[in-house]
């Protein structure tokens, strides 16, 4: 069965500092990996995806993520965090063995302080 | 224009009641989903429909019955509501079953008293 782990429930960072949200995954075959963001009282919004190709993928709002096959990780990064980045971030994986079903991690709350 | 809209936004009801949540997408997508987000924010898929046909049915009590009258709509009916059903329910859609990007509605917060 495929799974996603986000080891940190919450990440605190000062505005202007780099932000990293960790994600590791387990899936049979090649993974499709995603990051979504959820602002308060809103649905999830797509940030970025890794399907194939360059291990570093760039997404919305200045976010990027690095696919590391040997470490089965897909950490989300932003070089300089903004207060408006405070939200709940979800990593997700999809693999063919699970019928293309998307499995989400437990989410990581990011709090960016001014 | 809201791409994926669900109603109501809030639903407060008593145990034992039957309630429905409606979802509509105006994106022309073929595939629609229901997800449940619990109090710890854990997000779990419940159902998936592709062109009005059920393709994913997770281990969900049969009190939950999805209905897709057409591919733009996926409604969720819940019978005999229980306290544990309290959660936020999200509808989502994507262009096809294999498309990468999911579009989510803004959620329905269900509180069972």
PDB file of C-alpha atoms in Angstrom:
ATOM      1  CA  UNK A   1       0.000   0.000   0.000  1.00  0.00           C
ATOM      2  CA  UNK A   2       1.199   3.470  -0.731  1.00  0.00           C
ATOM      3  CA  UNK A   3       1.719   5.957   2.069  1.00  0.00           C
ATOM      4  CA  UNK A   4       2.983   9.438   2.797  1.00  0.00           C
ATOM      5  CA  UNK A   5       4.631  10.685   5.966  1.00  0.00           C
ATOM      6  CA  UNK A   6       4.968  14.282   7.016  1.00  0.00           C
ATOM      7  CA  UNK A   7       7.017  14.013  10.197  1.00  0.00           C
ATOM      8  CA  UNK A   8       6.378  17.529  11.471  1.00  0.00           C
ATOM      9  CA  UNK A   9       2.952  18.585  12.698  1.00  0.00           C
ATOM     10  CA  UNK A  10       4.025  22.218  12.681  1.00  0.00           C
ATOM     11  CA  UNK A  11       6.884  24.281  11.319  1.00  0.00           C
ATOM     12  CA  UNK A  12       7.596  27.745  12.678  1.00  0.00           C
ATOM     13  CA  UNK A  13       9.742  30.156  10.706  1.00  0.00           C
ATOM     14  CA  UNK A  14      10.457  33.862  10.758  1.00  0.00           C
ATOM     15  CA  UNK A  15       9.423  35.912   7.766  1.00  0.00           C
ATOM     16  CA  UNK A  16      12.236  36.154   5.246  1.00  0.00           C
ATOM     17  CA  UNK A  17      13.853  32.911   6.372  1.00  0.00           C
ATOM     18  CA  UNK A  18      13.918  29.753   4.282  1.00  0.00           C
ATOM     19  CA  UNK A  19      11.047  27.338   4.736  1.00  0.00           C
ATOM     20  CA  UNK A  20      11.227  23.559   4.417  1.00  0.00           C
ATOM     21  CA  UNK A  21       8.339  21.134   4.861  1.00  0.00           C
ATOM     22  CA  UNK A  22       9.360  17.494   4.887  1.00  0.00           C
ATOM     23  CA  UNK A  23       7.695  14.594   3.115  1.00  0.00           C
ATOM     24  CA  UNK A  24       8.642  10.980   2.576  1.00  0.00           C
ATOM     25  CA  UNK A  25       6.648   8.434   0.640  1.00  0.00           C
ATOM     26  CA  UNK A  26       6.251   4.754  -0.039  1.00  0.00           C
ATOM     27  CA  UNK A  27       4.824   3.504  -3.337  1.00  0.00           C
ATOM     28  CA  UNK A  28       5.252   0.659  -5.800  1.00  0.00           C
ATOM     29  CA  UNK A  29       6.760   1.743  -9.067  1.00  0.00           C
ATOM     30  CA  UNK A  30       7.400   5.294 -10.131  1.00  0.00           C
ATOM     31  CA  UNK A  31       5.695   7.856  -7.935  1.00  0.00           C
ATOM     32  CA  UNK A  32       3.651  10.828  -8.920  1.00  0.00           C
ATOM     33  CA  UNK A  33       4.162  13.371  -6.129  1.00  0.00           C
ATOM     34  CA  UNK A  34       2.227  16.475  -5.246  1.00  0.00           C
ATOM     35  CA  UNK A  35       2.016  19.328  -2.783  1.00  0.00           C
ATOM     36  CA  UNK A  36      -1.224  21.048  -1.889  1.00  0.00           C
ATOM     37  CA  UNK A  37      -1.859  23.993   0.421  1.00  0.00           C
ATOM     38  CA  UNK A  38      -4.951  24.624   2.528  1.00  0.00           C
ATOM     39  CA  UNK A  39      -5.722  28.087   3.833  1.00  0.00           C
ATOM     40  CA  UNK A  40      -8.176  28.444   6.739  1.00  0.00           C
ATOM     41  CA  UNK A  41     -11.754  27.505   5.854  1.00  0.00           C
ATOM     42  CA  UNK A  42     -10.773  26.738   2.278  1.00  0.00           C
ATOM     43  CA  UNK A  43     -10.311  23.677   0.130  1.00  0.00           C
ATOM     44  CA  UNK A  44      -6.895  22.414  -0.880  1.00  0.00           C
ATOM     45  CA  UNK A  45      -5.083  24.178  -3.695  1.00  0.00           C
ATOM     46  CA  UNK A  46      -2.545  22.560  -5.976  1.00  0.00           C
ATOM     47  CA  UNK A  47       1.020  23.879  -5.556  1.00  0.00           C
ATOM     48  CA  UNK A  48       3.243  21.661  -7.653  1.00  0.00           C
ATOM     49  CA  UNK A  49       3.858  18.143  -8.928  1.00  0.00           C
ATOM     50  CA  UNK A  50       6.636  15.768  -9.847  1.00  0.00           C
ATOM     51  CA  UNK A  51       5.901  13.259 -12.581  1.00  0.00           C
ATOM     52  CA  UNK A  52       9.211  12.719 -14.332  1.00  0.00           C
ATOM     53  CA  UNK A  53      12.266  14.650 -15.438  1.00  0.00           C
ATOM     54  CA  UNK A  54      14.149  17.255 -13.438  1.00  0.00           C
ATOM     55  CA  UNK A  55      14.239  16.422  -9.736  1.00  0.00           C
ATOM     56  CA  UNK A  56      13.683  20.053  -8.787  1.00  0.00           C
ATOM     57  CA  UNK A  57      10.188  21.217  -9.606  1.00  0.00           C
ATOM     58  CA  UNK A  58       8.929  24.759  -9.311  1.00  0.00           C
ATOM     59  CA  UNK A  59       5.368  25.618  -8.414  1.00  0.00           C
ATOM     60  CA  UNK A  60       3.042  28.412  -7.404  1.00  0.00           C
ATOM     61  CA  UNK A  61       3.848  31.276  -5.015  1.00  0.00           C
ATOM     62  CA  UNK A  62       7.632  30.749  -5.212  1.00  0.00           C
ATOM     63  CA  UNK A  63       7.547  27.211  -3.836  1.00  0.00           C
ATOM     64  CA  UNK A  64       9.695  24.398  -5.122  1.00  0.00           C
ATOM     65  CA  UNK A  65      10.221  20.765  -4.204  1.00  0.00           C
ATOM     66  CA  UNK A  66      13.044  18.339  -4.684  1.00  0.00           C
ATOM     67  CA  UNK A  67      12.444  14.712  -5.569  1.00  0.00           C
ATOM     68  CA  UNK A  68      15.039  12.382  -4.054  1.00  0.00           C
ATOM     69  CA  UNK A  69      14.523   8.812  -5.168  1.00  0.00           C
ATOM     70  CA  UNK A  70      17.157   7.235  -2.927  1.00  0.00           C
ATOM     71  CA  UNK A  71      15.690   8.874   0.165  1.00  0.00           C
ATOM     72  CA  UNK A  72      12.089   8.546  -1.080  1.00  0.00           C
ATOM     73  CA  UNK A  73      11.569  12.172  -0.178  1.00  0.00           C
ATOM     74  CA  UNK A  74       9.841  15.143  -1.739  1.00  0.00           C
ATOM     75  CA  UNK A  75      10.494  18.108   0.549  1.00  0.00           C
ATOM     76  CA  UNK A  76       8.796  21.426  -0.112  1.00  0.00           C
ATOM     77  CA  UNK A  77      10.932  24.551   0.036  1.00  0.00           C
ATOM     78  CA  UNK A  78      10.699  28.285  -0.252  1.00  0.00           C
ATOM     79  CA  UNK A  79      13.814  30.460  -0.051  1.00  0.00           C
ATOM     80  CA  UNK A  80      12.125  33.360   1.753  1.00  0.00           C
ATOM     81  CA  UNK A  81       8.884  32.768   3.642  1.00  0.00           C
ATOM     82  CA  UNK A  82       6.053  35.285   3.839  1.00  0.00           C
ATOM     83  CA  UNK A  83       3.476  35.688   6.602  1.00  0.00           C
ATOM     84  CA  UNK A  84       0.860  34.876   3.967  1.00  0.00           C
ATOM     85  CA  UNK A  85       2.448  31.423   3.535  1.00  0.00           C
ATOM     86  CA  UNK A  86       1.008  30.427   6.903  1.00  0.00           C
ATOM     87  CA  UNK A  87      -1.281  27.513   6.086  1.00  0.00           C
ATOM     88  CA  UNK A  88      -1.620  23.746   6.168  1.00  0.00           C
ATOM     89  CA  UNK A  89       0.502  21.885   3.624  1.00  0.00           C
ATOM     90  CA  UNK A  90      -0.226  18.401   2.336  1.00  0.00           C
ATOM     91  CA  UNK A  91       2.088  16.080   0.472  1.00  0.00           C
ATOM     92  CA  UNK A  92       0.448  13.407  -1.690  1.00  0.00           C
ATOM     93  CA  UNK A  93       1.515  10.429  -3.753  1.00  0.00           C
ATOM     94  CA  UNK A  94      -0.136   8.483  -6.523  1.00  0.00           C
ATOM     95  CA  UNK A  95       0.977   5.146  -7.819  1.00  0.00           C
ATOM     96  CA  UNK A  96      -0.417   2.838 -10.468  1.00  0.00           C
ATOM     97  CA  UNK A  97      -0.537  -0.114  -8.093  1.00  0.00           C
ATOM     98  CA  UNK A  98      -3.159   1.696  -6.011  1.00  0.00           C
ATOM     99  CA  UNK A  99      -5.391   2.340  -8.989  1.00  0.00           C
ATOM    100  CA  UNK A 100      -4.148   5.889  -9.424  1.00  0.00           C
ATOM    101  CA  UNK A 101      -5.641   6.816  -6.089  1.00  0.00           C
ATOM    102  CA  UNK A 102      -4.126   9.886  -4.442  1.00  0.00           C
ATOM    103  CA  UNK A 103      -2.940   9.327  -0.864  1.00  0.00           C
ATOM    104  CA  UNK A 104      -2.336  12.364   1.323  1.00  0.00           C
ATOM    105  CA  UNK A 105       0.033  12.826   4.206  1.00  0.00           C
ATOM    106  CA  UNK A 106      -1.240  14.040   7.544  1.00  0.00           C
ATOM    107  CA  UNK A 107      -0.441  17.662   6.812  1.00  0.00           C
ATOM    108  CA  UNK A 108       2.053  20.126   8.275  1.00  0.00           C
ATOM    109  CA  UNK A 109       0.963  23.454   9.659  1.00  0.00           C
ATOM    110  CA  UNK A 110       3.306  26.279   8.731  1.00  0.00           C
ATOM    111  CA  UNK A 111       3.378  29.400  10.848  1.00  0.00           C
ATOM    112  CA  UNK A 112       5.404  32.307   9.515  1.00  0.00           C
ATOM    113  CA  UNK A 113       5.979  35.000  12.097  1.00  0.00           C
ATOM    114  CA  UNK A 114       6.641  38.616  11.167  1.00  0.00           C
TER     115      UNK A 114
ATOM    116  CA  UNK B   1     -16.915  31.809 -10.937  1.00  0.00           C
ATOM    117  CA  UNK B   2     -16.423  29.004  -8.443  1.00  0.00           C
ATOM    118  CA  UNK B   3     -14.942  25.939 -10.110  1.00  0.00           C
ATOM    119  CA  UNK B   4     -16.019  23.347  -7.539  1.00  0.00           C
ATOM    120  CA  UNK B   5     -18.860  24.442  -5.323  1.00  0.00           C
ATOM    121  CA  UNK B   6     -20.448  22.545  -2.485  1.00  0.00           C
ATOM    122  CA  UNK B   7     -23.436  23.303  -0.313  1.00  0.00           C
ATOM    123  CA  UNK B   8     -24.074  23.831   2.454  1.00  0.00           C
ATOM    124  CA  UNK B   9     -20.886  25.298   3.903  1.00  0.00           C
ATOM    125  CA  UNK B  10     -21.975  24.449   7.436  1.00  0.00           C
ATOM    126  CA  UNK B  11     -24.323  21.727   8.570  1.00  0.00           C
ATOM    127  CA  UNK B  12     -25.341  21.221  12.195  1.00  0.00           C
ATOM    128  CA  UNK B  13     -27.697  18.362  12.933  1.00  0.00           C
ATOM    129  CA  UNK B  14     -28.773  15.841  15.526  1.00  0.00           C
ATOM    130  CA  UNK B  15     -27.680  12.228  15.755  1.00  0.00           C
ATOM    131  CA  UNK B  16     -29.892   9.914  13.770  1.00  0.00           C
ATOM    132  CA  UNK B  17     -30.876  12.448  11.147  1.00  0.00           C
ATOM    133  CA  UNK B  18     -30.350  12.052   7.399  1.00  0.00           C
ATOM    134  CA  UNK B  19     -28.585  14.821   5.500  1.00  0.00           C
ATOM    135  CA  UNK B  20     -27.181  15.547   2.053  1.00  0.00           C
ATOM    136  CA  UNK B  21     -24.258  17.577   0.779  1.00  0.00           C
ATOM    137  CA  UNK B  22     -24.267  18.725  -2.826  1.00  0.00           C
ATOM    138  CA  UNK B  23     -21.317  19.286  -5.130  1.00  0.00           C
ATOM    139  CA  UNK B  24     -21.110  20.772  -8.583  1.00  0.00           C
ATOM    140  CA  UNK B  25     -18.138  21.469 -10.817  1.00  0.00           C
ATOM    141  CA  UNK B  26     -18.233  23.740 -13.867  1.00  0.00           C
ATOM    142  CA  UNK B  27     -14.841  22.682 -15.208  1.00  0.00           C
ATOM    143  CA  UNK B  28     -16.068  19.967 -17.543  1.00  0.00           C
ATOM    144  CA  UNK B  29     -14.137  17.367 -15.568  1.00  0.00           C
ATOM    145  CA  UNK B  30     -14.894  13.665 -15.844  1.00  0.00           C
ATOM    146  CA  UNK B  31     -13.838  12.575 -12.360  1.00  0.00           C
ATOM    147  CA  UNK B  32     -15.181  13.691  -9.004  1.00  0.00           C
ATOM    148  CA  UNK B  33     -14.362  12.758  -5.404  1.00  0.00           C
ATOM    149  CA  UNK B  34     -15.482  13.011  -1.838  1.00  0.00           C
ATOM    150  CA  UNK B  35     -12.833  13.375   0.873  1.00  0.00           C
ATOM    151  CA  UNK B  36     -13.271  13.475   4.630  1.00  0.00           C
ATOM    152  CA  UNK B  37     -11.005  15.639   6.782  1.00  0.00           C
ATOM    153  CA  UNK B  38     -11.114  14.776  10.465  1.00  0.00           C
ATOM    154  CA  UNK B  39     -10.427  17.007  13.454  1.00  0.00           C
ATOM    155  CA  UNK B  40      -6.708  16.297  13.173  1.00  0.00           C
ATOM    156  CA  UNK B  41      -6.805  17.498   9.556  1.00  0.00           C
ATOM    157  CA  UNK B  42      -6.125  14.018   8.213  1.00  0.00           C
ATOM    158  CA  UNK B  43      -7.570  13.791   4.707  1.00  0.00           C
ATOM    159  CA  UNK B  44      -8.986  10.529   3.450  1.00  0.00           C
ATOM    160  CA  UNK B  45     -10.688   9.625   0.192  1.00  0.00           C
ATOM    161  CA  UNK B  46     -14.207   8.246   0.451  1.00  0.00           C
ATOM    162  CA  UNK B  47     -15.526   7.883  -3.081  1.00  0.00           C
ATOM    163  CA  UNK B  48     -14.564   8.552  -6.648  1.00  0.00           C
ATOM    164  CA  UNK B  49     -16.796   8.743  -9.704  1.00  0.00           C
ATOM    165  CA  UNK B  50     -15.735   8.838 -13.319  1.00  0.00           C
ATOM    166  CA  UNK B  51     -18.395   9.845 -15.815  1.00  0.00           C
ATOM    167  CA  UNK B  52     -21.118   9.032 -13.306  1.00  0.00           C
ATOM    168  CA  UNK B  53     -19.700   5.596 -12.523  1.00  0.00           C
ATOM    169  CA  UNK B  54     -18.318   4.632  -9.128  1.00  0.00           C
ATOM    170  CA  UNK B  55     -14.616   3.745  -9.384  1.00  0.00           C
ATOM    171  CA  UNK B  56     -13.336   4.074  -5.814  1.00  0.00           C
ATOM    172  CA  UNK B  57     -15.312   3.112  -2.751  1.00  0.00           C
ATOM    173  CA  UNK B  58     -13.127   3.110   0.320  1.00  0.00           C
ATOM    174  CA  UNK B  59     -14.096   1.414   3.553  1.00  0.00           C
ATOM    175  CA  UNK B  60     -16.924   3.761   4.310  1.00  0.00           C
ATOM    176  CA  UNK B  61     -20.083   2.787   6.237  1.00  0.00           C
ATOM    177  CA  UNK B  62     -22.985   2.091   3.921  1.00  0.00           C
ATOM    178  CA  UNK B  63     -24.840   4.915   5.653  1.00  0.00           C
ATOM    179  CA  UNK B  64     -22.889   7.070   3.190  1.00  0.00           C
ATOM    180  CA  UNK B  65     -24.287   6.935  -0.325  1.00  0.00           C
ATOM    181  CA  UNK B  66     -22.896   9.021  -3.160  1.00  0.00           C
ATOM    182  CA  UNK B  67     -25.041   9.886  -6.140  1.00  0.00           C
ATOM    183  CA  UNK B  68     -23.925  11.298  -9.454  1.00  0.00           C
ATOM    184  CA  UNK B  69     -26.892  12.416 -11.596  1.00  0.00           C
ATOM    185  CA  UNK B  70     -24.486  13.675 -14.258  1.00  0.00           C
ATOM    186  CA  UNK B  71     -20.748  14.096 -14.496  1.00  0.00           C
ATOM    187  CA  UNK B  72     -20.887  17.680 -13.196  1.00  0.00           C
ATOM    188  CA  UNK B  73     -22.556  16.693  -9.938  1.00  0.00           C
ATOM    189  CA  UNK B  74     -21.642  14.362  -7.098  1.00  0.00           C
ATOM    190  CA  UNK B  75     -23.853  14.482  -4.050  1.00  0.00           C
ATOM    191  CA  UNK B  76     -23.296  12.755  -0.730  1.00  0.00           C
ATOM    192  CA  UNK B  77     -26.204  11.470   1.310  1.00  0.00           C
ATOM    193  CA  UNK B  78     -25.660  10.340   4.878  1.00  0.00           C
ATOM    194  CA  UNK B  79     -28.234   8.292   6.775  1.00  0.00           C
ATOM    195  CA  UNK B  80     -28.537   7.914  10.534  1.00  0.00           C
ATOM    196  CA  UNK B  81     -25.826  10.423  11.357  1.00  0.00           C
ATOM    197  CA  UNK B  82     -23.446   9.564  14.186  1.00  0.00           C
ATOM    198  CA  UNK B  83     -21.198  11.714  16.343  1.00  0.00           C
ATOM    199  CA  UNK B  84     -18.137  10.314  14.565  1.00  0.00           C
ATOM    200  CA  UNK B  85     -19.380  11.656  11.262  1.00  0.00           C
ATOM    201  CA  UNK B  86     -18.492  15.164  12.407  1.00  0.00           C
ATOM    202  CA  UNK B  87     -15.778  16.360  10.046  1.00  0.00           C
ATOM    203  CA  UNK B  88     -15.169  18.581   7.066  1.00  0.00           C
ATOM    204  CA  UNK B  89     -16.192  16.965   3.798  1.00  0.00           C
ATOM    205  CA  UNK B  90     -14.477  18.099   0.612  1.00  0.00           C
ATOM    206  CA  UNK B  91     -15.622  17.557  -2.912  1.00  0.00           C
ATOM    207  CA  UNK B  92     -12.936  17.554  -5.605  1.00  0.00           C
ATOM    208  CA  UNK B  93     -12.643  16.996  -9.321  1.00  0.00           C
ATOM    209  CA  UNK B  94     -10.047  16.435 -11.985  1.00  0.00           C
ATOM    210  CA  UNK B  95     -10.181  16.465 -15.737  1.00  0.00           C
ATOM    211  CA  UNK B  96      -9.781  12.722 -16.141  1.00  0.00           C
ATOM    212  CA  UNK B  97      -8.989   9.828 -13.833  1.00  0.00           C
ATOM    213  CA  UNK B  98      -5.321  10.136 -14.803  1.00  0.00           C
ATOM    214  CA  UNK B  99      -5.023  13.923 -14.643  1.00  0.00           C
ATOM    215  CA  UNK B 100      -2.552  15.148 -12.092  1.00  0.00           C
ATOM    216  CA  UNK B 101      -4.252  18.181 -10.633  1.00  0.00           C
ATOM    217  CA  UNK B 102      -7.178  18.022  -8.228  1.00  0.00           C
ATOM    218  CA  UNK B 103      -9.505  20.964  -7.766  1.00  0.00           C
ATOM    219  CA  UNK B 104     -11.179  21.149  -4.364  1.00  0.00           C
ATOM    220  CA  UNK B 105     -14.359  22.748  -3.153  1.00  0.00           C
ATOM    221  CA  UNK B 106     -14.231  24.893  -0.024  1.00  0.00           C
ATOM    222  CA  UNK B 107     -15.628  22.163   2.207  1.00  0.00           C
ATOM    223  CA  UNK B 108     -18.741  21.417   4.249  1.00  0.00           C
ATOM    224  CA  UNK B 109     -18.274  21.419   7.983  1.00  0.00           C
ATOM    225  CA  UNK B 110     -20.638  18.826   9.429  1.00  0.00           C
ATOM    226  CA  UNK B 111     -21.310  18.875  13.156  1.00  0.00           C
ATOM    227  CA  UNK B 112     -23.395  16.076  14.610  1.00  0.00           C
ATOM    228  CA  UNK B 113     -24.744  16.825  18.085  1.00  0.00           C
TER     229      UNK B 113
END
